[in-house]
Coordinates of C-alpha atoms in Angstrom, one line a residue:
M40 CA 137.2 67.0 80.3
S41 CA 138.4 64.8 77.4
Q42 CA 138.7 66.2 73.9
P43 CA 135.8 64.1 72.4
D44 CA 133.5 65.3 75.2
L45 CA 134.6 68.9 74.6
A46 CA 133.9 68.5 70.9
S47 CA 130.4 67.0 71.6
A48 CA 129.6 69.9 73.9
W49 CA 130.6 72.4 71.3
V50 CA 128.5 70.7 68.6
L51 CA 125.5 70.9 71.0
T52 CA 126.2 74.6 71.6
R53 CA 126.4 75.3 67.9
A54 CA 123.0 73.6 67.4
L55 CA 121.3 75.4 70.3
S56 CA 122.8 78.9 70.2
P57 CA 120.3 81.6 69.0
R58 CA 123.2 83.8 68.0
E59 CA 126.3 83.4 65.9
H60 CA 128.5 84.0 68.9
V61 CA 128.9 82.8 72.5
R62 CA 130.8 84.5 75.3
A63 CA 134.1 83.0 76.6
A64 CA 135.7 83.4 80.1
A65 CA 138.8 85.5 80.6
Q66 CA 142.1 83.9 81.6
L67 CA 145.1 85.4 83.4
A68 CA 148.7 84.9 82.3
S69 CA 149.1 82.6 85.3
G70 CA 146.4 80.3 83.8
E71 CA 143.7 81.2 86.3
V72 CA 140.3 81.3 84.7
L73 CA 138.1 84.2 85.8
N74 CA 134.3 84.3 86.2
E75 CA 134.2 87.1 83.7
Y76 CA 132.9 86.3 80.2
D77 CA 134.4 89.3 78.5
H78 CA 134.9 88.3 74.9
Q79 CA 132.9 86.6 72.1
C80 CA 133.7 83.6 70.0
S81 CA 132.0 82.6 66.8
V82 CA 130.1 79.2 66.9
N83 CA 131.5 78.5 63.4
E84 CA 135.1 78.3 64.7
L85 CA 136.9 75.9 67.0
P86 CA 135.7 75.8 70.6
P87 CA 137.4 78.4 72.9
H88 CA 140.1 77.2 75.4
T89 CA 138.1 78.6 78.4
P90 CA 134.5 77.9 79.5
W91 CA 131.9 79.5 77.4
A92 CA 128.3 80.7 77.9
M93 CA 125.4 80.7 75.5
Y94 CA 123.1 83.7 74.9
L95 CA 119.4 83.0 76.0
A96 CA 118.0 85.6 73.6
G97 CA 118.5 86.2 69.9
E98 CA 119.6 89.4 68.2
D99 CA 116.0 90.6 68.4
R100 CA 116.2 90.5 72.2
R101 CA 113.5 87.9 72.5
Y102 CA 114.2 84.8 74.6
A103 CA 114.6 81.5 72.8
Y104 CA 115.5 79.7 76.1
L105 CA 114.7 80.3 79.7
C106 CA 117.4 79.2 82.1
F107 CA 117.0 79.6 85.9
D108 CA 120.5 79.9 87.3
F109 CA 120.7 78.8 90.9
D110 CA 123.9 80.0 92.6
S111 CA 125.1 78.1 95.7
S112 CA 126.6 81.3 97.1
R113 CA 123.0 82.7 97.4
G114 CA 121.5 79.7 99.2
N115 CA 120.6 76.0 98.8
A116 CA 120.7 75.7 95.0
P117 CA 119.8 72.0 94.7
Y118 CA 116.8 72.5 97.0
D119 CA 115.5 75.5 95.1
A120 CA 116.1 73.9 91.7
G121 CA 114.1 70.8 92.9
R122 CA 111.2 73.0 94.0
L123 CA 111.1 74.7 90.6
S124 CA 111.3 71.4 88.9
H125 CA 108.4 70.1 90.9
W126 CA 106.3 73.1 90.0
L127 CA 107.1 72.7 86.3
D128 CA 106.1 69.0 86.5
E129 CA 102.8 70.1 88.0
L130 CA 102.2 72.5 85.1
N131 CA 103.4 69.9 82.5
I132 CA 106.2 72.1 81.3
A133 CA 109.2 70.2 79.8
H134 CA 112.5 71.2 81.3
L135 CA 116.1 70.0 81.9
I136 CA 118.1 70.2 85.1
C137 CA 121.9 70.5 84.9
A138 CA 124.5 70.3 87.7
S139 CA 126.5 73.3 86.6
G140 CA 129.8 72.3 88.2
P141 CA 131.7 71.5 91.4
T142 CA 130.3 74.4 93.5
G143 CA 126.8 72.8 93.7
G144 CA 124.9 75.2 91.4
R145 CA 122.0 74.2 89.3
H146 CA 120.6 75.3 85.9
V147 CA 117.0 74.6 85.0
W148 CA 116.5 74.9 81.2
I149 CA 113.2 75.5 79.3
G150 CA 113.3 75.4 75.5
M151 CA 110.5 77.6 74.0
A152 CA 108.6 76.7 70.8
E153 CA 108.5 80.4 70.0
S154 CA 110.5 83.3 71.3
V155 CA 109.2 85.2 74.4
D156 CA 109.1 88.9 75.0
A157 CA 111.8 90.1 77.4
A158 CA 109.3 92.0 79.6
L159 CA 107.4 88.8 80.3
V160 CA 110.6 86.9 81.1
R161 CA 111.7 89.7 83.4
D162 CA 108.5 89.6 85.3
L163 CA 108.7 85.8 85.7
A164 CA 112.3 86.0 86.9
L165 CA 111.5 88.7 89.5
L166 CA 108.5 86.7 90.8
A167 CA 110.6 83.5 91.1
T168 CA 113.4 85.3 92.9
Q169 CA 111.0 86.0 95.8
L170 CA 110.3 82.3 96.3
L171 CA 113.7 80.8 95.4
P172 CA 116.4 82.6 97.3
S173 CA 119.4 81.1 95.4
L174 CA 118.1 82.2 92.0
D175 CA 120.2 84.7 90.2
P176 CA 117.7 86.6 87.9
T177 CA 120.4 88.5 85.9
P178 CA 120.4 86.2 82.8
L179 CA 116.6 86.5 82.6
T180 CA 116.4 90.2 83.1
N181 CA 119.0 91.3 80.6
P182 CA 118.2 90.0 77.1
A183 CA 121.2 91.9 75.6
T184 CA 124.0 90.1 77.5
G185 CA 122.2 87.4 79.6
C186 CA 123.9 84.0 79.0
V187 CA 124.5 80.7 80.8
R188 CA 126.9 77.8 80.2
P189 CA 125.0 75.1 78.2
P190 CA 125.0 71.4 79.0
G191 CA 128.5 70.0 78.6
A192 CA 130.3 73.3 78.8
P193 CA 133.3 73.3 81.1
H194 CA 133.4 75.0 84.5
R195 CA 136.3 77.3 85.4
L196 CA 137.0 75.3 88.6
G197 CA 136.9 72.0 86.9
G198 CA 134.2 69.6 85.7
V199 CA 131.4 70.4 83.3
S200 CA 127.7 71.2 83.3
V201 CA 126.1 67.7 83.6
A202 CA 122.5 67.2 82.3
Q203 CA 120.3 65.3 84.8
G204 CA 118.0 64.0 82.1
P205 CA 117.5 63.7 78.3
L206 CA 118.4 66.7 76.2
T207 CA 115.1 66.6 74.3
A208 CA 113.8 69.5 76.4
L209 CA 116.3 71.7 74.7
T210 CA 116.7 70.1 71.3
S211 CA 113.0 69.8 70.6
C212 CA 111.8 73.1 72.2
T213 CA 108.1 72.2 72.6
V214 CA 107.1 74.6 75.4
A215 CA 104.3 76.9 74.3
L216 CA 104.1 80.6 75.2
D217 CA 101.0 79.9 77.3
A218 CA 103.3 78.0 79.7
I219 CA 104.9 81.3 80.8
T220 CA 101.4 82.7 81.7
D221 CA 100.7 79.5 83.6
L222 CA 104.0 79.6 85.5
T223 CA 103.6 83.3 86.3
A224 CA 100.0 82.8 87.7
F225 CA 101.3 79.8 89.7
L226 CA 104.1 81.9 91.3
V227 CA 101.7 84.7 92.2
D228 CA 99.3 82.3 93.8
A229 CA 102.1 80.6 95.6
G230 CA 103.0 83.9 97.4
A231 CA 105.3 85.8 95.0
E232 CA 103.4 89.1 95.4
L233 CA 105.0 90.1 98.6
P234 CA 103.7 93.2 100.3
S235 CA 105.9 96.3 100.3
P236 CA 106.8 96.9 104.0
T237 CA 106.7 100.5 105.3
M238 CA 109.9 102.0 106.6
G239 CA 110.4 105.7 107.4
L240 CA 107.2 107.6 106.8
L241 CA 107.1 110.3 104.2
R242 CA 105.8 113.8 104.9
G243 CA 102.1 113.7 105.5
M244 CA 101.9 109.9 106.1
A245 CA 100.6 108.2 109.2
V246 CA 99.9 104.6 110.3
D247 CA 96.7 103.2 111.7
D248 CA 96.3 100.8 114.6
D249 CA 96.8 97.8 112.3
G250 CA 99.9 99.1 110.7
H251 CA 98.4 100.3 107.4
P252 CA 99.6 103.7 106.1
Y253 CA 97.4 106.5 105.1
I254 CA 97.6 110.3 104.3
A255 CA 96.9 112.3 107.4
G256 CA 93.9 114.6 107.3
P257 CA 90.1 114.6 107.4
R258 CA 88.4 112.1 105.1
R259 CA 86.9 113.6 101.9
P260 CA 84.5 112.2 99.4
L261 CA 86.0 110.8 96.2
T262 CA 86.1 113.1 93.2
P263 CA 83.5 112.3 90.5
R264 CA 86.1 110.9 88.2
V265 CA 87.5 108.4 90.8
D266 CA 84.0 107.5 91.9
A267 CA 83.1 106.7 88.3
M268 CA 86.2 104.5 87.9
L269 CA 85.4 102.8 91.2
N270 CA 82.0 101.7 90.1
G271 CA 82.5 101.4 86.4
A272 CA 83.9 98.4 84.5
P273 CA 87.7 98.1 84.8
G274 CA 89.9 98.7 81.8
E275 CA 91.9 96.0 80.0
D276 CA 94.7 96.5 82.5
T277 CA 93.0 95.9 85.8
S278 CA 96.1 96.6 87.8
Y279 CA 96.3 100.1 86.3
T280 CA 92.6 100.7 87.2
L281 CA 93.2 99.6 90.7
A282 CA 96.3 101.8 91.1
A283 CA 94.4 104.9 89.8
V284 CA 91.5 104.3 92.1
L285 CA 93.6 103.7 95.2
A286 CA 95.7 106.8 94.5
G287 CA 92.4 108.8 94.4
C288 CA 91.3 107.2 97.7
A289 CA 94.6 108.0 99.3
H290 CA 94.5 111.6 98.1
S291 CA 91.0 111.9 99.6
R292 CA 92.5 110.9 102.9
W293 CA 90.8 107.4 103.0
R294 CA 92.2 104.8 105.3
Y295 CA 92.6 101.0 104.7
A296 CA 89.3 100.3 106.5
D297 CA 87.5 102.6 104.1
V298 CA 89.0 100.8 101.2
L299 CA 87.9 97.4 102.6
A300 CA 84.3 98.7 102.7
V301 CA 84.3 99.1 98.9
V302 CA 86.5 96.1 98.0
D303 CA 83.6 94.5 96.1
A304 CA 83.4 97.4 93.6
P305 CA 84.2 96.6 90.0
A306 CA 87.5 98.5 90.1
F307 CA 89.0 95.9 92.5
E308 CA 88.8 93.1 89.9
H309 CA 92.6 92.9 90.0
V310 CA 92.4 92.0 93.7
R311 CA 89.8 89.3 93.2
T312 CA 91.2 87.6 90.1
L313 CA 94.3 87.2 87.9
H314 CA 94.9 86.3 84.3
G315 CA 94.2 82.7 83.3
R316 CA 96.0 80.4 80.9
N317 CA 94.8 82.0 77.7
G318 CA 95.6 85.5 78.8
R319 CA 92.0 86.6 78.4
D320 CA 89.9 84.7 81.0
R321 CA 90.5 85.5 84.7
I322 CA 90.7 83.0 87.5
P323 CA 89.9 83.7 91.2
R324 CA 92.8 84.4 93.6
T325 CA 93.1 82.6 96.9
E326 CA 92.0 84.4 100.0
R327 CA 95.6 85.0 101.0
G328 CA 96.4 86.2 97.5
R329 CA 93.6 88.8 97.6
I330 CA 94.8 90.2 100.9
R331 CA 98.4 90.3 99.6
A332 CA 97.5 92.0 96.4
L333 CA 95.4 94.7 98.2
D334 CA 98.0 95.4 100.9
A335 CA 100.8 95.8 98.3
A336 CA 98.7 98.1 96.1
W337 CA 97.5 100.2 99.0
N338 CA 101.0 100.7 100.4
N339 CA 102.3 101.7 96.9
A340 CA 99.4 104.1 96.4
V341 CA 99.8 105.9 99.7
R342 CA 103.6 106.3 99.3
Y343 CA 103.1 107.5 95.7
V344 CA 100.6 110.2 96.8
A345 CA 102.8 111.2 99.7
A346 CA 105.8 111.6 97.4
H347 CA 103.9 113.8 94.9
P348 CA 100.3 114.6 95.8
L349 CA 97.9 114.1 93.0
N350 CA 95.4 116.7 91.7
G351 CA 92.5 114.6 93.0
T352 CA 91.7 112.8 89.8
G353 CA 93.8 109.7 90.7
D354 CA 95.1 109.8 87.1
D355 CA 98.8 110.0 86.2
T356 CA 99.4 109.3 82.5
N357 CA 103.1 109.5 82.8
Y358 CA 103.5 107.1 85.7
L359 CA 104.4 104.0 83.7
A360 CA 107.1 105.7 81.6
R361 CA 108.5 107.4 84.7
A362 CA 108.5 104.2 86.8
N363 CA 110.1 102.3 84.0
T364 CA 113.0 104.8 83.8
A365 CA 113.4 105.0 87.6
L366 CA 113.4 101.3 88.2
T367 CA 115.8 100.7 85.3
A368 CA 118.3 103.0 87.1
V369 CA 117.7 101.3 90.4
E370 CA 118.3 97.9 88.9
R371 CA 121.5 98.9 87.2
A372 CA 122.9 100.6 90.3
Q373 CA 122.1 97.5 92.4
E374 CA 123.7 95.2 89.8
R375 CA 126.9 97.3 89.8
A376 CA 127.0 97.4 93.6
D377 CA 126.4 93.7 93.9
A378 CA 129.3 93.0 91.5
M379 CA 131.7 95.0 93.7
P380 CA 131.3 93.5 97.2
G381 CA 134.8 94.4 98.2
L382 CA 134.0 98.1 97.7
W383 CA 131.8 98.1 100.8
G384 CA 134.0 96.2 103.2
A385 CA 136.3 98.9 104.5
D386 CA 134.7 99.5 107.9
R387 CA 137.9 99.0 109.8
A388 CA 140.2 100.9 107.4
S389 CA 141.6 104.3 107.9
S390 CA 139.4 107.4 107.5
A391 CA 141.0 108.2 104.2
A392 CA 140.4 104.6 103.0
R393 CA 136.8 104.7 104.0
R394 CA 136.2 108.0 102.2
S395 CA 137.8 106.6 99.0
T396 CA 136.4 103.0 99.0
G397 CA 133.2 103.1 101.0
T398 CA 131.9 101.1 103.9
H399 CA 128.9 98.9 104.7
S400 CA 127.1 102.0 105.9
T401 CA 127.8 103.6 102.5
R402 CA 126.0 100.7 100.8
A403 CA 123.1 100.9 103.2
V404 CA 122.6 104.6 102.3
L405 CA 122.8 103.8 98.6
D406 CA 120.1 101.1 99.1
A407 CA 117.9 103.5 101.0
L408 CA 118.1 106.1 98.2
C409 CA 117.3 103.4 95.7
L410 CA 114.3 102.4 97.8
Y411 CA 113.0 106.0 97.8
I412 CA 113.4 106.1 94.0
A413 CA 111.5 102.8 93.6
Q414 CA 108.7 103.9 96.0
S415 CA 108.2 107.3 94.4
A416 CA 108.8 106.2 90.8
Q417 CA 110.9 109.2 90.0
L418 CA 114.7 109.7 89.6
V419 CA 115.1 112.7 91.9
V420 CA 114.3 112.2 95.6
E421 CA 114.6 114.3 98.6
A422 CA 116.4 112.8 101.6
D423 CA 117.8 114.3 104.8
V424 CA 120.3 112.7 107.0
R425 CA 117.7 112.0 109.8
R426 CA 115.4 110.1 107.5
L427 CA 118.2 108.1 106.1
S428 CA 119.3 107.4 109.7
A429 CA 115.9 106.1 110.6
D430 CA 115.9 103.8 107.5
T431 CA 119.5 102.5 107.8
G432 CA 120.0 102.4 111.6
Y433 CA 123.3 104.4 111.3
G434 CA 123.7 107.8 113.0
R435 CA 123.4 111.0 111.1
T436 CA 127.2 111.6 111.2
T437 CA 127.8 108.3 109.6
V438 CA 125.1 108.9 107.1
H439 CA 126.6 112.3 106.2
T440 CA 130.0 110.6 105.6
A441 CA 128.3 108.0 103.4
L442 CA 126.6 110.7 101.3
Q443 CA 130.0 112.4 100.8
A444 CA 131.5 109.1 99.6
L445 CA 128.6 108.4 97.2
T446 CA 128.8 111.9 95.7
Q447 CA 132.6 111.8 95.3
P448 CA 133.4 111.5 91.5
L449 CA 135.6 108.6 90.6
V450 CA 136.9 110.6 87.7
D451 CA 138.1 114.2 88.4
G452 CA 135.8 116.7 86.8
D453 CA 133.1 114.3 85.9
P454 CA 130.3 114.4 88.5
E455 CA 128.4 111.6 86.7
S456 CA 131.2 109.2 87.6
A457 CA 129.9 109.2 91.2
W458 CA 127.2 106.9 92.5
I459 CA 124.7 109.7 93.2
V460 CA 124.5 113.4 92.2
R461 CA 123.2 116.3 94.2
V462 CA 120.4 118.2 92.5
G463 CA 120.1 121.9 93.1
D464 CA 120.7 123.6 96.4
V465 CA 119.0 123.0 99.7
D466 CA 115.8 125.1 100.0
A467 CA 114.7 125.2 103.6
P468 CA 112.6 123.6 105.0
H469 CA 113.2 120.9 102.4
G470 CA 116.2 118.6 102.4
Q471 CA 118.9 118.0 99.7
R472 CA 117.7 116.3 96.6
Y473 CA 119.6 113.4 95.0
R474 CA 119.5 111.2 91.9
L475 CA 121.4 108.2 90.7
S476 CA 124.2 108.9 88.2
E477 CA 123.3 109.1 84.5
R478 CA 125.5 106.0 83.9
F479 CA 122.8 103.9 85.5
S480 CA 120.0 105.6 83.5
T481 CA 121.2 104.8 80.0
D482 CA 122.3 101.5 78.6
P483 CA 125.9 101.8 77.4
E484 CA 124.9 100.1 74.2
D485 CA 122.3 102.7 73.5
R486 CA 124.3 105.9 74.0
S487 CA 124.2 106.6 70.3
R488 CA 120.5 106.6 70.4
T489 CA 118.0 108.9 72.0
Q490 CA 118.3 109.3 75.8
V491 CA 114.5 109.1 76.3
P492 CA 113.4 105.5 76.9
A493 CA 110.6 104.1 74.9
R494 CA 107.2 104.5 76.5
P495 CA 105.9 101.2 77.8
S496 CA 102.7 99.8 76.7
P497 CA 99.7 101.4 78.5
T498 CA 98.2 98.0 79.1
R499 CA 101.1 96.9 81.3
S500 CA 102.2 98.2 84.7
P501 CA 105.8 97.8 86.0
L502 CA 105.7 94.7 88.1
N503 CA 109.1 95.0 89.5
V504 CA 108.1 98.0 91.7
G505 CA 107.0 95.5 94.4
Y506 CA 110.1 93.4 93.8
W507 CA 112.6 96.2 94.4
T508 CA 110.7 97.8 97.4
T509 CA 110.5 94.4 99.0
R510 CA 114.1 93.4 98.3
L511 CA 115.6 96.7 99.4
T512 CA 113.4 96.8 102.5
A513 CA 114.5 93.3 103.4
E514 CA 118.2 94.4 102.9
L515 CA 117.8 97.3 105.3
R516 CA 115.5 95.8 108.0
P517 CA 118.2 93.9 109.9
L518 CA 120.3 97.1 110.2
T519 CA 117.5 99.0 111.9
H520 CA 117.2 96.9 115.0
D521 CA 118.5 97.7 118.5
T522 CA 120.2 94.3 118.7
F523 CA 122.8 95.4 116.1
A524 CA 122.7 99.2 116.1
A525 CA 122.8 100.2 119.8
P526 CA 126.0 100.7 121.8
R527 CA 126.9 97.5 123.7
S528 CA 124.8 95.5 121.3
L529 CA 125.9 92.6 119.1
G530 CA 127.3 95.2 116.7
R531 CA 127.3 96.1 113.1
T532 CA 129.4 93.1 112.0
A533 CA 126.9 90.7 113.6
G534 CA 124.1 92.6 111.9
L535 CA 125.8 92.3 108.5
V536 CA 126.3 88.6 108.9
F537 CA 122.7 88.1 110.0
K538 CA 121.5 90.1 107.0
H539 CA 123.3 87.7 104.6
L540 CA 122.2 84.5 106.4
P541 CA 119.4 82.8 104.3
E542 CA 116.2 81.8 106.0
A543 CA 115.2 78.7 104.0
A544 CA 118.7 77.5 103.0
S545 CA 122.2 77.3 104.4
T546 CA 125.4 79.1 103.5
T547 CA 129.1 78.6 104.2
I548 CA 131.6 80.8 105.8
E549 CA 133.4 81.1 102.5
D550 CA 130.2 82.4 100.9
L551 CA 129.8 84.9 103.7
V552 CA 133.3 86.1 103.2
H553 CA 132.6 86.8 99.6
R554 CA 129.2 88.5 100.2
T555 CA 130.2 90.6 103.2
G556 CA 133.8 91.5 102.5
L557 CA 134.7 90.5 106.1
D558 CA 137.4 88.1 107.0
A559 CA 136.6 84.5 108.2
A560 CA 137.7 85.1 111.8
R561 CA 135.3 88.0 112.3
I562 CA 132.5 86.1 110.7
R563 CA 133.0 83.1 113.0
V564 CA 132.9 85.3 116.0
A565 CA 129.7 87.0 114.8
L566 CA 128.1 83.6 114.0
H567 CA 128.7 82.3 117.5
R568 CA 127.4 85.4 119.1
L569 CA 124.3 85.2 116.9
R570 CA 123.9 81.5 117.8
F571 CA 124.1 82.3 121.5
H572 CA 121.0 84.5 121.1
R573 CA 119.2 82.0 118.8
L574 CA 119.6 84.3 115.8
A575 CA 121.7 81.8 113.8
R576 CA 121.8 78.0 113.6
R577 CA 124.2 75.5 112.3
G578 CA 123.0 72.6 110.1
G579 CA 124.7 70.3 107.7
A580 CA 127.6 72.0 106.0
G581 CA 126.6 75.6 106.6
W582 CA 124.8 78.2 108.6
R583 CA 121.3 79.6 108.3
R584 CA 119.2 82.4 109.9
G585 CA 117.7 81.4 113.3
D586 CA 114.5 82.6 114.9
T587 CA 113.8 86.2 113.8
T588 CA 111.4 86.6 116.6
A589 CA 114.3 86.4 119.0
L590 CA 115.6 89.8 117.9
D591 CA 113.5 91.6 120.5
A592 CA 114.5 89.1 123.2
A593 CA 118.1 89.6 122.3
A594 CA 117.7 93.4 122.6
D595 CA 116.1 93.0 126.1
A596 CA 118.9 90.6 127.2
L597 CA 121.5 93.1 126.0
D598 CA 119.6 95.9 127.7
V599 CA 119.5 98.0 124.5
A600 CA 115.8 97.9 123.7
G601 CA 114.4 101.3 122.7
Y602 CA 117.7 102.9 121.6
L603 CA 116.7 103.5 118.0
E604 CA 113.2 104.6 119.0
A605 CA 114.7 107.2 121.4
R606 CA 117.1 108.4 118.7
R607 CA 114.3 108.8 116.2
A608 CA 112.3 110.7 118.7
R609 CA 115.3 113.0 119.3
Y610 CA 115.7 113.5 115.6
G611 CA 112.0 114.3 115.4
V612 CA 112.4 117.0 118.0
E613 CA 115.4 118.5 116.1
R614 CA 113.4 118.4 112.8
G615 CA 110.5 120.2 114.6
R616 CA 112.8 122.9 115.8
W617 CA 114.2 123.3 112.3
E618 CA 110.7 123.7 110.8
W619 CA 109.7 126.2 113.6
W620 CA 112.8 128.3 112.9
N621 CA 112.2 128.3 109.2
A622 CA 108.7 129.4 109.7
E623 CA 110.0 132.2 112.0
L624 CA 112.5 133.3 109.3
T625 CA 109.8 133.3 106.7
W626 CA 107.6 135.5 108.8
M627 CA 110.5 137.9 109.7
R628 CA 111.4 138.4 106.0
K629 CA 107.8 139.0 105.0
P630 CA 107.2 142.6 103.9
N631 CA 104.4 144.7 105.3
K632 CA 103.6 142.1 107.9
K633 CA 101.0 142.9 110.7
R634 CA 102.4 143.1 114.2
R635 CA 100.5 142.7 117.4
G636 CA 100.0 146.1 118.9
R637 CA 98.2 147.7 121.9
R638 CA 94.6 148.8 121.6
A639 CA 92.1 150.3 124.0
P640 CA 90.0 147.9 126.1
S641 CA 86.9 149.2 124.4
G642 CA 88.4 148.9 120.9
V643 CA 86.9 146.5 118.4
A644 CA 89.3 144.6 116.1
L645 CA 87.9 144.7 112.6
F646 CA 90.9 143.0 111.0
A647 CA 93.5 140.4 112.2
Q648 CA 96.0 142.0 114.5
N649 CA 98.8 139.5 113.5
D650 CA 99.5 137.4 110.4
R651 CA 102.2 135.2 112.1
P652 CA 101.9 131.6 110.8
D653 CA 100.5 128.7 112.8
Y654 CA 103.5 128.7 115.1
S655 CA 104.1 130.4 118.5
R656 CA 106.7 133.1 118.6
Y657 CA 110.2 131.6 118.5
P658 CA 111.9 132.0 121.9
R659 CA 114.5 134.8 122.3
G660 CA 117.2 135.4 124.8
P661 CA 117.8 138.6 126.8
D662 CA 119.8 140.0 124.0
G663 CA 116.9 139.4 121.5
R664 CA 118.7 136.6 119.7
A665 CA 117.1 133.3 118.9
D666 CA 117.4 130.8 121.7
H667 CA 117.7 127.5 119.9
R668 CA 118.3 125.5 123.0
E669 CA 115.1 126.7 124.6
A670 CA 113.3 126.0 121.4
L671 CA 114.5 122.4 121.4
R672 CA 113.2 122.1 125.0
L673 CA 109.8 123.5 124.1
V674 CA 109.4 121.3 121.0
D675 CA 110.2 118.3 123.2
A676 CA 107.6 119.5 125.6
G677 CA 105.0 119.5 122.8
I678 CA 104.6 123.2 122.0
L679 CA 104.1 122.3 118.3
S680 CA 101.3 119.9 119.0
P681 CA 97.9 121.2 117.7
A682 CA 96.3 121.6 121.2
T683 CA 99.3 123.4 122.6
A684 CA 99.6 125.7 119.5
L685 CA 95.9 126.6 119.7
A686 CA 96.2 127.4 123.4
A687 CA 99.2 129.6 122.8
A688 CA 97.5 131.5 119.9

């Protein structure tokens, strides 16, 4: 870049910057420029010698500019930027597209006439990420440090950010705040509200014939409070009213079909309509949008009630604050994990190296724990190795090793330096409880302030619950298929490559090397094996995901179909034996318990002759000791089923 061009770019940056400083890239002694903007430079001084990035928000943490950063390593950046530009044209929102540099990335800039609240921008970014795979939402979700290279700024690999149109979209800043509402409503109607898929069921949950979850048990009528909310006018926050009513329905053991029967009630206004342009009037959703909104809300309600049963009122006044805290921790943990891809790539290293650095299975277990936290909206979750095995596809021994690695402190004597922390001791029949380290729960810049986060506005619910449950489920789903998890299948390496292949774009082998931590040779072998089974296809200059419906066909061809289901059934039998034995221990330790004794044939039993719980007597060997092997066989035969238990009583 010539000196006059550099000077012009710096003048533009000084005119646009909402702060007195910009961030500049770090440079090694060898001259290599890193993709790390680790120091600040004043806009009132000479331009830095390395590429610089401009803050999007001012010191007040409100966004003066919106910049959608499309990264070519995540997918087809030009295609996604073009889609967003087309939508913005449809909504008459002025914007500017920039080719960010030689790697094919794109920046789509919007200059705001007035600053925008960070929460609104975050919601918009998380919605857009669901429709535009190559979008990096980080600059739009972190108002404190979010920054992007402005037009004309140099790129670390050469070249500059080249504007594809006039700069008036940035220099005049004419976009009104209502445009954010319009774009948000457009993304929702275009399909951004993805349902939260159900993975491993929580205790007390079941699934109906159509795949919708519910709380097992006989259906009960709604409490008077929930019934009044169902038929009364919804509050100002219709999504909160819907969540409260659905939580009450789930607690009353309603099923999805029961909810559909009352979907015309006033409380379901959030399902039928969404906010309009002015933020007050509401516009109808499309039919697909209504179904999507109801499915996602019902899944979240059932999982919430299963995680911590309500008292029947369907009201949880602390939910918003708790969800905000939990999701903030999840987001920071995921950002830290994504920034360290090499940490999870030691699957073929020595055992000592795997324990100290982590593996792909370690990342999968971390993702599963983050999923549980997002689903339950609480920082501490209970997780046993068998449940984690079902949700990650790895065996219980591998899961146990991963948990050891995640709880290993990086700094001696500081348990909070680990990724996760054990909470309390195991209290049978419950599993171990875990939480994310406190370093993910508190912003480093706020350590001098109170540790309690500000309570969010009661009129706004945390939108990114659906985003994180959907994203983490999508990350784990490829790992839980027989095609990649079973012995003699395509293997974990192929599953990892398949997981990182985009569906609506293409990616290169170099990008896959960076994202997976695998070497290029192993990736090429995996891609050709996936291509043979129609799970990957080559097009243009890269690779993309193939026909996902071919996964079952590949499992059949490899003769591995049913492996994970059989393992889950085996783990279920082991879990049943464990619960049976704990019930037996509880009864044996009970003081003054009633024992079954002999009585005359003509005797009349006025009181219960035995207070043993609803389990048969645990099997014993000839020496009177517990026979766990026989118990396992009996559980597999169905002795703990209701009909069998009743017959044995």
